[in-house]
Short mmCIF file of C-alpha atoms in Angstrom, two decimals:
data_model
loop_
_atom_site.label_atom_id
_atom_site.label_comp_id
_atom_site.label_asym_id
_atom_site.label_seq_id
_atom_site.Cartn_x
_atom_site.Cartn_y
_atom_site.Cartn_z
CA UNK A 1 -100.30 -33.73 -49.16
CA UNK A 2 -98.97 -30.18 -49.27
CA UNK A 3 -95.85 -31.01 -50.73
CA UNK A 4 -94.27 -30.66 -54.02
CA UNK A 5 -95.09 -33.02 -56.92
CA UNK A 6 -93.17 -35.76 -58.81
CA UNK A 7 -94.52 -34.97 -62.29
CA UNK A 8 -92.54 -33.58 -65.11
CA UNK A 9 -92.37 -29.61 -65.67
CA UNK A 10 -93.77 -28.26 -68.76
CA UNK A 11 -92.66 -25.38 -70.76
CA UNK A 12 -94.03 -22.20 -71.63
CA UNK A 13 -94.57 -20.41 -74.53
CA UNK A 14 -91.39 -18.65 -74.08
CA UNK A 15 -89.23 -21.64 -73.31
CA UNK A 16 -89.20 -21.13 -69.61
CA UNK A 17 -90.43 -23.54 -67.17
CA UNK A 18 -93.79 -22.73 -65.51
CA UNK A 19 -92.79 -23.09 -62.02
CA UNK A 20 -90.54 -25.08 -59.62
CA UNK A 21 -91.53 -28.20 -57.76
CA UNK A 22 -92.04 -25.67 -54.37
CA UNK A 23 -91.14 -22.35 -53.74
CA UNK A 24 -88.12 -22.85 -51.09
CA UNK A 25 -86.15 -20.89 -48.66
CA UNK A 26 -82.74 -20.00 -48.69
CA UNK A 27 -80.11 -22.63 -47.56
CA UNK A 28 -79.06 -23.39 -43.99
CA UNK A 29 -76.08 -21.17 -44.36
CA UNK A 30 -77.51 -18.43 -46.16
CA UNK A 31 -80.24 -18.02 -43.55
CA UNK A 32 -77.57 -17.85 -40.87
CA UNK A 33 -75.13 -15.32 -42.62
CA UNK A 34 -77.97 -12.93 -44.70
CA UNK A 35 -81.03 -12.60 -42.09
CA UNK A 36 -80.34 -14.59 -38.77
CA UNK A 37 -83.63 -13.05 -37.12
CA UNK A 38 -85.92 -14.19 -39.75
CA UNK A 39 -87.53 -17.70 -38.69
CA UNK A 40 -87.19 -20.42 -40.86
CA UNK A 41 -90.53 -21.52 -42.36
CA UNK A 42 -91.98 -24.59 -44.38
CA UNK A 43 -93.50 -22.18 -46.85
CA UNK A 44 -96.31 -22.92 -49.15
CA UNK A 45 -97.33 -20.06 -51.49
CA UNK A 46 -100.72 -19.93 -53.57
CA UNK A 47 -99.89 -20.35 -57.14
CA UNK A 48 -102.08 -17.48 -57.99
CA UNK A 49 -101.67 -14.73 -55.87
CA UNK A 50 -98.42 -16.06 -53.88
CA UNK A 51 -99.82 -15.74 -50.26
CA UNK A 52 -98.30 -17.64 -47.67
CA UNK A 53 -100.74 -20.60 -46.96
CA UNK A 54 -98.03 -22.81 -44.75
CA UNK A 55 -100.23 -22.29 -41.74
CA UNK A 56 -103.88 -22.68 -43.11
CA UNK A 57 -106.25 -24.41 -44.95
CA UNK A 58 -105.48 -24.95 -48.63
CA UNK A 59 -106.04 -26.98 -51.83
CA UNK A 60 -104.04 -29.05 -53.87
CA UNK A 61 -104.73 -29.92 -57.39
CA UNK A 62 -104.91 -33.75 -57.94
CA UNK A 63 -104.02 -33.67 -61.47
CA UNK A 64 -101.72 -30.62 -61.77
CA UNK A 65 -98.31 -32.02 -59.80
CA UNK A 66 -97.34 -28.53 -58.39
CA UNK A 67 -100.84 -26.50 -58.47
CA UNK A 68 -101.54 -25.15 -54.52
CA UNK A 69 -104.21 -22.53 -54.19
CA UNK A 70 -105.48 -20.72 -51.36
CA UNK A 71 -109.05 -20.69 -50.34
CA UNK A 72 -110.07 -17.15 -51.56
CA UNK A 73 -108.19 -18.28 -55.00
CA UNK A 74 -110.00 -21.37 -55.47
CA UNK A 75 -113.57 -19.97 -54.39
CA UNK A 76 -113.33 -17.89 -57.42
CA UNK A 77 -112.29 -20.38 -59.90
CA UNK A 78 -108.90 -19.06 -60.78
CA UNK A 79 -106.83 -21.20 -63.53
CA UNK A 80 -103.41 -20.69 -63.39
CA UNK A 81 -101.99 -22.82 -66.45
CA UNK A 82 -101.72 -25.39 -66.97
CA UNK A 83 -104.63 -25.93 -63.91
CA UNK A 84 -108.55 -25.93 -64.70
CA UNK A 85 -110.87 -25.43 -62.36
CA UNK A 86 -112.73 -28.71 -63.13
CA UNK A 87 -109.88 -30.77 -62.24
CA UNK A 88 -110.09 -32.87 -59.11
CA UNK A 89 -108.99 -31.68 -55.75
CA UNK A 90 -107.54 -32.34 -52.05
CA UNK A 91 -108.15 -30.01 -49.21
CA UNK A 92 -105.25 -30.11 -46.85
CA UNK A 93 -105.60 -28.75 -43.48
CA UNK A 94 -103.28 -27.49 -41.17
CA UNK A 95 -100.71 -30.13 -40.59
CA UNK A 96 -98.50 -28.16 -38.04
CA UNK A 97 -99.09 -30.52 -35.30
CA UNK A 98 -96.48 -32.80 -34.16
CA UNK A 99 -96.84 -36.68 -35.21
CA UNK A 100 -94.00 -38.99 -33.59
CA UNK A 101 -91.73 -36.11 -31.81
CA UNK A 102 -92.89 -32.76 -30.18
CA UNK A 103 -90.35 -30.99 -32.31
CA UNK A 104 -91.72 -32.27 -35.57
CA UNK A 105 -94.73 -31.51 -37.03
CA UNK A 106 -96.85 -33.91 -39.59
CA UNK A 107 -95.98 -31.27 -42.39
CA UNK A 108 -92.55 -31.43 -41.49
CA UNK A 109 -92.53 -35.35 -41.70
CA UNK A 110 -94.27 -35.18 -45.13
CA UNK A 111 -91.51 -32.69 -46.72
CA UNK A 112 -89.00 -35.03 -45.28
CA UNK A 113 -90.32 -38.12 -46.74
CA UNK A 114 -90.88 -36.28 -50.20
CA UNK A 115 -87.38 -34.83 -50.20
CA UNK A 116 -85.84 -38.31 -49.70
CA UNK A 117 -87.93 -39.43 -52.54
CA UNK A 118 -86.76 -36.58 -54.99
CA UNK A 119 -83.11 -36.59 -53.77
CA UNK A 120 -82.15 -39.66 -52.58
CA UNK A 121 -80.98 -40.84 -49.21
CA UNK A 122 -77.77 -39.24 -48.29
CA UNK A 123 -78.20 -35.71 -50.18
CA UNK A 124 -79.12 -34.22 -46.38
CA UNK A 125 -78.29 -30.63 -47.72
CA UNK A 126 -80.94 -30.91 -50.24
CA UNK A 127 -83.34 -32.26 -48.17
CA UNK A 128 -83.01 -29.93 -45.40
CA UNK A 129 -83.51 -26.88 -48.14
CA UNK A 130 -86.64 -28.69 -49.06
CA UNK A 131 -87.96 -29.04 -45.48
CA UNK A 132 -87.17 -25.65 -44.88
CA UNK A 133 -87.27 -25.24 -41.11
CA UNK A 134 -84.54 -28.11 -40.17
CA UNK A 135 -80.87 -28.23 -40.52
CA UNK A 136 -79.36 -31.37 -42.74
CA UNK A 137 -78.22 -32.76 -39.07
CA UNK A 138 -81.58 -32.63 -37.45
CA UNK A 139 -83.15 -34.34 -40.69
CA UNK A 140 -80.24 -36.94 -40.84
CA UNK A 141 -80.99 -37.66 -36.98
CA UNK A 142 -84.65 -37.75 -37.08
CA UNK A 143 -85.24 -39.78 -40.15
CA UNK A 144 -82.76 -42.38 -38.59
CA UNK A 145 -84.35 -42.34 -35.22
CA UNK A 146 -88.25 -42.38 -36.19
CA UNK A 147 -87.83 -44.68 -39.52
CA UNK A 148 -84.69 -46.60 -39.64
CA UNK A 149 -84.19 -47.56 -35.87
CA UNK A 150 -87.90 -48.00 -35.24
CA UNK A 151 -89.05 -51.29 -33.78
CA UNK A 152 -91.37 -51.45 -37.08
CA UNK A 153 -88.66 -50.56 -39.15
CA UNK A 154 -89.03 -49.52 -42.25
CA UNK A 155 -92.02 -48.01 -40.96
CA UNK A 156 -92.49 -45.65 -38.13
CA UNK A 157 -93.69 -46.97 -34.68
CA UNK A 158 -97.22 -45.86 -35.22
CA UNK A 159 -98.21 -46.77 -31.40
CA UNK A 160 -96.31 -43.61 -30.65
CA UNK A 161 -98.42 -40.93 -32.55
CA UNK A 162 -99.13 -37.68 -30.85
CA UNK A 163 -101.75 -36.29 -33.15
CA UNK A 164 -103.77 -32.84 -33.27
CA UNK A 165 -104.09 -32.50 -29.58
CA UNK A 166 -100.66 -31.77 -28.87
CA UNK A 167 -99.08 -28.34 -29.75
CA UNK A 168 -95.89 -28.52 -31.42
CA UNK A 169 -92.76 -27.25 -29.78
CA UNK A 170 -90.06 -25.22 -31.08
CA UNK A 171 -86.41 -26.85 -30.75
CA UNK A 172 -84.32 -25.51 -27.56
CA UNK A 173 -81.49 -23.02 -28.25
CA UNK A 174 -78.77 -26.03 -27.49
CA UNK A 175 -78.43 -27.00 -31.15
CA UNK A 176 -77.61 -23.24 -31.73
CA UNK A 177 -75.13 -22.92 -28.98
CA UNK A 178 -73.28 -25.77 -30.43
CA UNK A 179 -73.11 -24.36 -33.66
CA UNK A 180 -71.70 -20.84 -32.48
CA UNK A 181 -69.55 -22.83 -30.53
CA UNK A 182 -68.06 -24.82 -33.16
CA UNK A 183 -67.31 -21.68 -35.71
CA UNK A 184 -63.84 -21.65 -34.53
CA UNK A 185 -63.44 -25.47 -35.07
CA UNK A 186 -65.91 -26.03 -38.04
CA UNK A 187 -64.06 -28.73 -39.72
CA UNK A 188 -64.46 -30.80 -36.61
CA UNK A 189 -68.29 -30.55 -36.68
CA UNK A 190 -68.42 -31.46 -40.38
CA UNK A 191 -66.16 -34.51 -39.72
CA UNK A 192 -68.51 -35.69 -36.90
CA UNK A 193 -71.29 -35.40 -39.04
CA UNK A 194 -69.98 -37.01 -42.20
CA UNK A 195 -68.82 -39.91 -39.53
CA UNK A 196 -72.26 -40.02 -38.18
CA UNK A 197 -73.75 -40.53 -41.73
CA UNK A 198 -71.45 -43.19 -42.73
CA UNK A 199 -72.29 -44.91 -39.59
CA UNK A 200 -75.95 -44.72 -40.25
CA UNK A 201 -75.68 -46.37 -43.75
CA UNK A 202 -73.48 -49.25 -42.53
CA UNK A 203 -75.54 -52.41 -42.55
CA UNK A 204 -76.27 -53.71 -38.93
CA UNK A 205 -74.08 -55.65 -37.47
CA UNK A 206 -74.69 -59.07 -39.04
CA UNK A 207 -72.43 -61.75 -37.32
CA UNK A 208 -72.60 -63.64 -40.75
CA UNK A 209 -71.13 -60.96 -42.61
CA UNK A 210 -68.02 -59.98 -40.44
CA UNK A 211 -64.58 -60.77 -42.08
CA UNK A 212 -65.97 -60.40 -45.70
CA UNK A 213 -63.41 -59.12 -48.26
CA UNK A 214 -65.50 -58.10 -51.20
CA UNK A 215 -62.31 -58.30 -53.69
CA UNK A 216 -61.70 -61.97 -52.83
CA UNK A 217 -65.34 -63.29 -52.06
CA UNK A 218 -67.18 -61.06 -54.73
CA UNK A 219 -69.99 -60.51 -52.36
CA UNK A 220 -71.68 -56.91 -51.62
CA UNK A 221 -73.23 -56.80 -48.63
CA UNK A 222 -75.66 -53.85 -49.41
CA UNK A 223 -76.88 -55.55 -52.31
CA UNK A 224 -77.02 -59.25 -51.15
CA UNK A 225 -75.53 -60.46 -54.30
CA UNK A 226 -72.35 -61.82 -55.21
CA UNK A 227 -70.50 -60.66 -58.42
CA UNK A 228 -70.96 -62.83 -60.47
CA UNK A 229 -73.90 -64.65 -59.36
CA UNK A 230 -74.38 -68.63 -59.34
CA UNK A 231 -75.68 -69.72 -62.75
CA UNK A 232 -75.35 -66.21 -64.32
CA UNK A 233 -76.68 -67.53 -67.48
CA UNK A 234 -80.05 -68.43 -65.94
CA UNK A 235 -82.11 -65.35 -67.18
CA UNK A 236 -80.84 -65.59 -71.18
CA UNK A 237 -83.47 -68.29 -72.09
CA UNK A 238 -86.23 -65.83 -71.23
CA UNK A 239 -84.70 -62.64 -72.84
CA UNK A 240 -86.68 -62.68 -75.72
CA UNK A 241 -89.53 -64.73 -74.46
CA UNK A 242 -93.35 -62.99 -74.58
CA UNK A 243 -96.91 -64.36 -74.30
CA UNK A 244 -99.09 -63.27 -77.00
CA UNK A 245 -102.32 -63.57 -77.86
CA UNK A 246 -101.62 -66.09 -80.94
CA UNK A 247 -99.78 -68.58 -78.85
CA UNK A 248 -101.16 -71.73 -78.81
CA UNK A 249 -101.92 -74.23 -76.00
CA UNK A 250 -98.71 -76.14 -76.53
CA UNK A 251 -96.57 -72.71 -76.66
CA UNK A 252 -98.07 -71.49 -73.45
CA UNK A 253 -97.13 -74.66 -71.75
CA UNK A 254 -93.55 -74.46 -72.95
CA UNK A 255 -93.38 -71.23 -71.65
CA UNK A 256 -94.74 -71.83 -68.37
CA UNK A 257 -92.44 -75.02 -68.06
CA UNK A 258 -89.34 -72.73 -68.87
CA UNK A 259 -90.44 -70.27 -66.32
CA UNK A 260 -90.60 -73.16 -63.60
CA UNK A 261 -87.27 -74.40 -65.00
CA UNK A 262 -86.03 -70.69 -64.46
CA UNK A 263 -87.35 -70.30 -60.86
CA UNK A 264 -85.75 -73.63 -59.96
CA UNK A 265 -82.74 -72.19 -60.94
CA UNK A 266 -83.06 -69.00 -59.09
CA UNK A 267 -83.92 -71.39 -55.71
CA UNK A 268 -80.79 -72.88 -56.27
CA UNK A 269 -79.12 -69.61 -56.31
CA UNK A 270 -80.47 -68.43 -53.01
CA UNK A 271 -79.95 -71.84 -51.56
CA UNK A 272 -76.12 -71.66 -52.51
CA UNK A 273 -75.71 -67.98 -51.38
CA UNK A 274 -77.46 -68.68 -48.00
CA UNK A 275 -75.18 -71.60 -47.35
CA UNK A 276 -72.41 -69.50 -47.93
CA UNK A 277 -73.29 -66.70 -45.59
CA UNK A 278 -74.76 -69.05 -42.88
CA UNK A 279 -71.62 -70.99 -42.63
CA UNK A 280 -69.61 -68.10 -42.40
CA UNK A 281 -67.43 -69.07 -45.06
CA UNK A 282 -67.32 -65.12 -45.93
CA UNK A 283 -64.89 -64.41 -43.13
CA UNK A 284 -61.92 -65.13 -45.36
CA UNK A 285 -59.29 -64.67 -42.62
CA UNK A 286 -60.94 -67.28 -40.16
CA UNK A 287 -61.12 -69.83 -43.09
CA UNK A 288 -57.31 -69.30 -43.97
CA UNK A 289 -56.80 -69.52 -40.18
CA UNK A 290 -58.58 -72.71 -39.98
CA UNK A 291 -56.88 -73.91 -43.13
CA UNK A 292 -53.28 -73.35 -41.87
CA UNK A 293 -53.90 -75.30 -38.52
CA UNK A 294 -54.73 -78.48 -40.72
CA UNK A 295 -51.89 -80.81 -41.56
CA UNK A 296 -51.63 -81.54 -45.17
CA UNK A 297 -53.65 -84.94 -45.01
CA UNK A 298 -56.18 -83.03 -42.97
CA UNK A 299 -56.83 -80.85 -45.86
CA UNK A 300 -56.83 -83.55 -48.46
CA UNK A 301 -59.58 -84.71 -46.24
CA UNK A 302 -61.55 -81.91 -45.95
CA UNK A 303 -61.14 -81.04 -49.64
CA UNK A 304 -62.46 -84.52 -50.43
CA UNK A 305 -65.59 -84.58 -48.03
CA UNK A 306 -66.52 -80.87 -48.16
CA UNK A 307 -68.98 -81.84 -50.63
CA UNK A 308 -71.09 -83.43 -47.79
CA UNK A 309 -71.50 -80.03 -45.70
CA UNK A 310 -74.51 -79.20 -47.70
CA UNK A 311 -76.44 -82.20 -46.26
CA UNK A 312 -75.17 -81.71 -42.42
CA UNK A 313 -75.38 -79.50 -39.77
CA UNK A 314 -72.23 -77.54 -39.01
CA UNK A 315 -71.61 -79.80 -35.82
CA UNK A 316 -72.39 -82.79 -37.62
CA UNK A 317 -69.94 -82.20 -40.13
CA UNK A 318 -67.29 -81.15 -37.93
CA UNK A 319 -67.83 -84.43 -35.77
CA UNK A 320 -67.77 -86.38 -39.27
CA UNK A 321 -64.47 -84.37 -40.37
CA UNK A 322 -62.64 -85.46 -36.96
CA UNK A 323 -64.05 -89.05 -37.62
CA UNK A 324 -62.15 -89.16 -40.85
CA UNK A 325 -58.88 -87.44 -39.39
CA UNK A 326 -59.05 -89.85 -36.63
CA UNK A 327 -59.07 -92.62 -38.87
CA UNK A 328 -56.54 -91.29 -41.08
CA UNK A 329 -54.08 -90.92 -37.72
CA UNK A 330 -54.71 -94.44 -37.04
CA UNK A 331 -54.18 -95.42 -40.28
CA UNK A 332 -50.59 -93.83 -40.14
CA UNK A 333 -49.82 -95.05 -36.85
CA UNK A 334 -50.51 -98.61 -37.83
CA UNK A 335 -48.30 -98.42 -40.75
CA UNK A 336 -45.56 -97.27 -38.64
CA UNK A 337 -45.78 -99.81 -36.10
CA UNK A 338 -45.91 -102.14 -39.45
CA UNK A 339 -42.55 -100.79 -40.44
CA UNK A 340 -40.95 -101.17 -37.00
CA UNK A 341 -41.97 -104.89 -37.09
CA UNK A 342 -40.54 -105.17 -40.33
CA UNK A 343 -37.29 -104.01 -39.16
CA UNK A 344 -37.09 -105.72 -36.00
CA UNK A 345 -38.30 -102.97 -33.82
CA UNK A 346 -39.99 -103.92 -30.45
CA UNK A 347 -40.04 -100.76 -28.22
CA UNK A 348 -41.02 -97.54 -28.90
CA UNK A 349 -37.83 -96.19 -27.63
CA UNK A 350 -35.94 -97.99 -30.34
CA UNK A 351 -38.66 -96.82 -33.04
CA UNK A 352 -37.73 -93.27 -31.83
CA UNK A 353 -34.20 -93.71 -32.27
CA UNK A 354 -34.94 -95.82 -35.92
CA UNK A 355 -36.65 -92.36 -36.95
CA UNK A 356 -34.11 -90.44 -36.01
CA UNK A 357 -31.73 -92.23 -37.96
CA UNK A 358 -33.72 -92.51 -41.03
CA UNK A 359 -34.31 -88.76 -41.31
CA UNK A 360 -30.81 -88.00 -40.95
CA UNK A 361 -30.15 -90.58 -43.65
CA UNK A 362 -32.58 -89.05 -45.90
CA UNK A 363 -31.53 -85.86 -45.14
CA UNK A 364 -27.72 -86.73 -46.09
CA UNK A 365 -28.97 -88.50 -49.34
CA UNK A 366 -30.81 -85.00 -50.49
CA UNK A 367 -27.68 -82.90 -49.44
CA UNK A 368 -25.41 -85.42 -51.76
CA UNK A 369 -28.12 -85.21 -54.81
CA UNK A 370 -28.10 -81.52 -54.61
CA UNK A 371 -24.12 -81.56 -54.93
CA UNK A 372 -24.41 -84.04 -57.68
CA UNK A 373 -27.05 -81.94 -59.28
CA UNK A 374 -26.92 -78.51 -58.78
CA UNK A 375 -28.94 -77.37 -61.69
CA UNK A 376 -32.10 -78.89 -59.82
CA UNK A 377 -32.20 -76.48 -57.02
CA UNK A 378 -29.16 -77.91 -55.39
CA UNK A 379 -28.32 -74.23 -53.88
CA UNK A 380 -31.48 -73.78 -52.19
CA UNK A 381 -31.39 -77.39 -50.73
CA UNK A 382 -27.66 -76.53 -49.71
CA UNK A 383 -28.67 -73.40 -47.68
CA UNK A 384 -31.30 -75.11 -45.60
CA UNK A 385 -29.31 -78.04 -45.18
CA UNK A 386 -26.06 -75.76 -44.21
CA UNK A 387 -28.47 -73.90 -42.01
CA UNK A 388 -29.33 -77.28 -39.92
CA UNK A 389 -25.51 -78.00 -39.36
CA UNK A 390 -24.56 -80.63 -42.06
CA UNK A 391 -21.13 -80.75 -43.58
CA UNK A 392 -20.71 -80.43 -47.10
CA UNK A 393 -19.62 -83.93 -48.84
CA UNK A 394 -16.76 -83.70 -51.07
CA UNK A 395 -17.35 -83.23 -54.88
CA UNK A 396 -16.23 -86.12 -57.48
CA UNK A 397 -16.14 -89.73 -57.56
CA UNK A 398 -16.79 -90.00 -53.83
CA UNK A 399 -19.96 -88.59 -54.18
CA UNK A 400 -21.96 -91.25 -56.27
CA UNK A 401 -20.49 -94.05 -54.24
CA UNK A 402 -21.43 -92.13 -51.13
CA UNK A 403 -25.02 -91.94 -52.53
CA UNK A 404 -25.08 -95.15 -53.68
CA UNK A 405 -23.95 -96.57 -50.24
CA UNK A 406 -26.36 -94.54 -48.21
CA UNK A 407 -29.32 -95.33 -50.55
CA UNK A 408 -28.42 -99.14 -50.16
CA UNK A 409 -28.46 -98.46 -46.52
CA UNK A 410 -31.60 -96.94 -46.33
CA UNK A 411 -33.06 -99.30 -48.54
CA UNK A 412 -31.68 -102.47 -46.63
CA UNK A 413 -32.83 -100.91 -43.09
CA UNK A 414 -36.07 -99.45 -43.98
CA UNK A 415 -37.08 -101.29 -47.13
CA UNK A 416 -39.35 -99.90 -49.85
CA UNK A 417 -41.65 -99.00 -47.69
CA UNK A 418 -39.26 -96.85 -45.60
CA UNK A 419 -38.32 -94.70 -48.44
CA UNK A 420 -42.14 -94.58 -49.80
CA UNK A 421 -42.80 -93.27 -46.19
CA UNK A 422 -40.88 -90.32 -46.31
CA UNK A 423 -41.63 -89.04 -49.85
CA UNK A 424 -43.30 -85.97 -50.78
CA UNK A 425 -46.13 -86.36 -48.03
CA UNK A 426 -44.45 -87.79 -44.74
CA UNK A 427 -46.65 -88.76 -41.84
CA UNK A 428 -47.24 -86.95 -38.93
CA UNK A 429 -45.18 -88.36 -36.29
CA UNK A 430 -47.47 -89.51 -33.31
CA UNK A 431 -46.66 -87.65 -30.14
CA UNK A 432 -44.72 -89.31 -27.05
CA UNK A 433 -46.83 -90.34 -24.05
CA UNK A 434 -47.35 -87.54 -21.29
CA UNK A 435 -45.00 -88.02 -18.14
CA UNK A 436 -46.86 -87.53 -15.30
CA UNK A 437 -44.82 -88.24 -12.64
CA UNK A 438 -43.97 -84.89 -10.94
CA UNK A 439 -46.89 -82.71 -12.99
CA UNK A 440 -49.44 -81.35 -9.94
CA UNK A 441 -52.59 -83.03 -9.31
CA UNK A 442 -51.58 -86.20 -10.27
CA UNK A 443 -51.93 -87.71 -6.78
CA UNK A 444 -55.57 -86.86 -6.99
CA UNK A 445 -56.29 -89.26 -10.16
CA UNK A 446 -57.33 -93.10 -10.23
CA UNK A 447 -55.61 -95.27 -12.57
CA UNK A 448 -57.94 -95.12 -15.21
CA UNK A 449 -57.77 -91.26 -15.07
CA UNK A 450 -54.08 -91.24 -15.18
CA UNK A 451 -54.31 -93.49 -18.30
CA UNK A 452 -56.65 -91.14 -20.18
CA UNK A 453 -54.45 -88.45 -19.49
CA UNK A 454 -51.16 -90.02 -20.69
CA UNK A 455 -53.27 -91.02 -23.88
CA UNK A 456 -54.60 -87.81 -24.79
CA UNK A 457 -51.72 -85.87 -23.47
CA UNK A 458 -54.17 -83.96 -20.92
CA UNK A 459 -52.55 -82.20 -17.89
CA UNK A 460 -54.17 -83.39 -14.62
CA UNK A 461 -55.34 -79.58 -13.72
CA UNK A 462 -57.06 -79.62 -16.88
CA UNK A 463 -58.66 -82.72 -16.37
CA UNK A 464 -59.76 -82.07 -12.84
CA UNK A 465 -61.17 -78.63 -14.37
CA UNK A 466 -63.49 -80.57 -17.09
CA UNK A 467 -64.31 -83.07 -14.55
CA UNK A 468 -65.44 -80.45 -11.68
CA UNK A 469 -67.62 -78.75 -14.61
CA UNK A 470 -69.15 -81.46 -15.86
CA UNK A 471 -69.90 -83.09 -12.64
CA UNK A 472 -71.38 -79.54 -11.32
CA UNK A 473 -73.48 -79.25 -14.25
CA UNK A 474 -74.96 -82.66 -13.75
CA UNK A 475 -75.37 -82.09 -10.09
CA UNK A 476 -77.55 -79.32 -11.09
CA UNK A 477 -80.16 -81.27 -12.83
CA UNK A 478 -78.44 -80.20 -16.77
CA UNK A 479 -78.37 -83.28 -18.89
CA UNK A 480 -75.33 -83.07 -21.30
CA UNK A 481 -74.84 -84.82 -24.78
CA UNK A 482 -71.94 -85.40 -26.30
CA UNK A 483 -72.40 -82.93 -28.62
CA UNK A 484 -72.66 -80.01 -26.14
CA UNK A 485 -69.38 -81.14 -24.23
CA UNK A 486 -67.29 -80.82 -27.44
CA UNK A 487 -67.52 -76.71 -27.42
CA UNK A 488 -67.70 -76.31 -23.41
CA UNK A 489 -64.02 -76.18 -22.92
CA UNK A 490 -60.93 -74.70 -24.73
CA UNK A 491 -59.24 -78.02 -25.45
CA UNK A 492 -59.43 -80.12 -28.42
CA UNK A 493 -63.31 -81.81 -28.85
CA UNK A 494 -62.12 -84.91 -28.84
CA UNK A 495 -60.38 -84.82 -25.50
CA UNK A 496 -63.53 -83.38 -23.79
CA UNK A 497 -65.62 -86.12 -25.29
CA UNK A 498 -63.34 -88.79 -23.97
CA UNK A 499 -63.23 -87.17 -20.53
CA UNK A 500 -67.37 -87.06 -20.73
CA UNK A 501 -67.21 -90.99 -21.53
CA UNK A 502 -64.93 -92.02 -18.57
CA UNK A 503 -67.37 -89.76 -16.32
CA UNK A 504 -70.36 -91.77 -17.79
CA UNK A 505 -68.68 -95.32 -17.32
CA UNK A 506 -68.10 -94.33 -13.93
CA UNK A 507 -71.94 -93.03 -13.15
CA UNK A 508 -70.66 -89.65 -12.02
CA UNK A 509 -72.64 -87.85 -14.72
CA UNK A 510 -76.44 -88.37 -16.05
CA UNK A 511 -76.49 -90.74 -18.84
CA UNK A 512 -78.74 -88.44 -21.65
CA UNK A 513 -79.57 -91.92 -23.44
CA UNK A 514 -81.39 -92.96 -19.95
CA UNK A 515 -82.91 -89.65 -19.44
CA UNK A 516 -84.76 -89.93 -22.90
CA UNK A 517 -85.75 -93.03 -22.43
#
């Protein structure tokens, strides 16, 4: 309606273009500098008599993309080449009434959308020239206010249409004043406009895309694609496939089956993409931070069981992972206690002394090996051992004997199990029990509560805070579950769950199982 068409432009007999898409006004800067007093209008001209028909009824040819005539020329049947009088046509009324805002007419809305379709979103200078009555900043702001940021995006809010009963209002002079004021600092205005434009093109804040590094993940947020995609060769079997009239029934069934297989592969690609995005795996820094917090054994467990993450919710997967890690710690602790028993150790204090001496023996063995075989990284080992305060051993015949002696002591004292346990993957040392004697708040704890704090290395004040929050929530009628308690406090989830279980045993909070029953 009333705007430029999108059909191809022809050539006349002399090799010239017949006509442009639309007879446009000068650019915004040219209007300002050449003739500031001339009003800027979205001008439509009759293609025969060149009369301005912007504010009157006009006739637009439905066949010729760029042919618009005034009523007088149309009534006498003029035929500017290649238009013919027998062509179908549209009668376009005056569309200067406001549509969505009081300062934008319906004809300007049409020109804005046509310009964006022709020149692309972002070329606001060309769009403003096409509209003719608005600046590029006004076009940019109006498009994003009415179309992009609308509640019914990408369509405008049709419940706010004004219509012909309203009269279009001219914009106030405030933008002009701002422009005059910015003459001295034109660069600042351009920078602000550029920043607004870039911000408008940014994808809305989807938390699932935070922390994405395209150079590492290969995921493009704006295209919602990975580079390369999963099963990138899924389209190859269909590249040369065609349905022909000469195909037999068996050929058609085979091709339809190939399409079904292709759809299944696409579904698998989409499912994997959604899993990566929903689980926050695009946040590379966050995943690296979580990986650094894990011990080597926990990393091995996580690598072994991560295949089950696709079948579980994130919370269920974390519970399963914590259970495997707790089992691994218990097994390691049992192995340490068995080693203590084999070496005649009966108390934990004796076990700590044994561990310290064993570490010292193994460090001494490593130091002597580094001296004996300097070509196998000995200088680097000496540097780190020297940093810890160890004295260099004599080089010569004494070194092998000392090494043999220390090796025999370690083998006799700790057996083969001691050397194995201190190999490449040393077990994580169990933490010492917490001493509550002089800690604040210990006098408010019962015997069971003290044992819980000691076993879980939980300070009494932290325990009391968790206890108060859980009991207060239960008193308010809230029924808590273990999965909810796990992430309610800034402590390890297993500690919060154990406090919750202790409160359940004493009946201080409501049991979720009884409530459901």
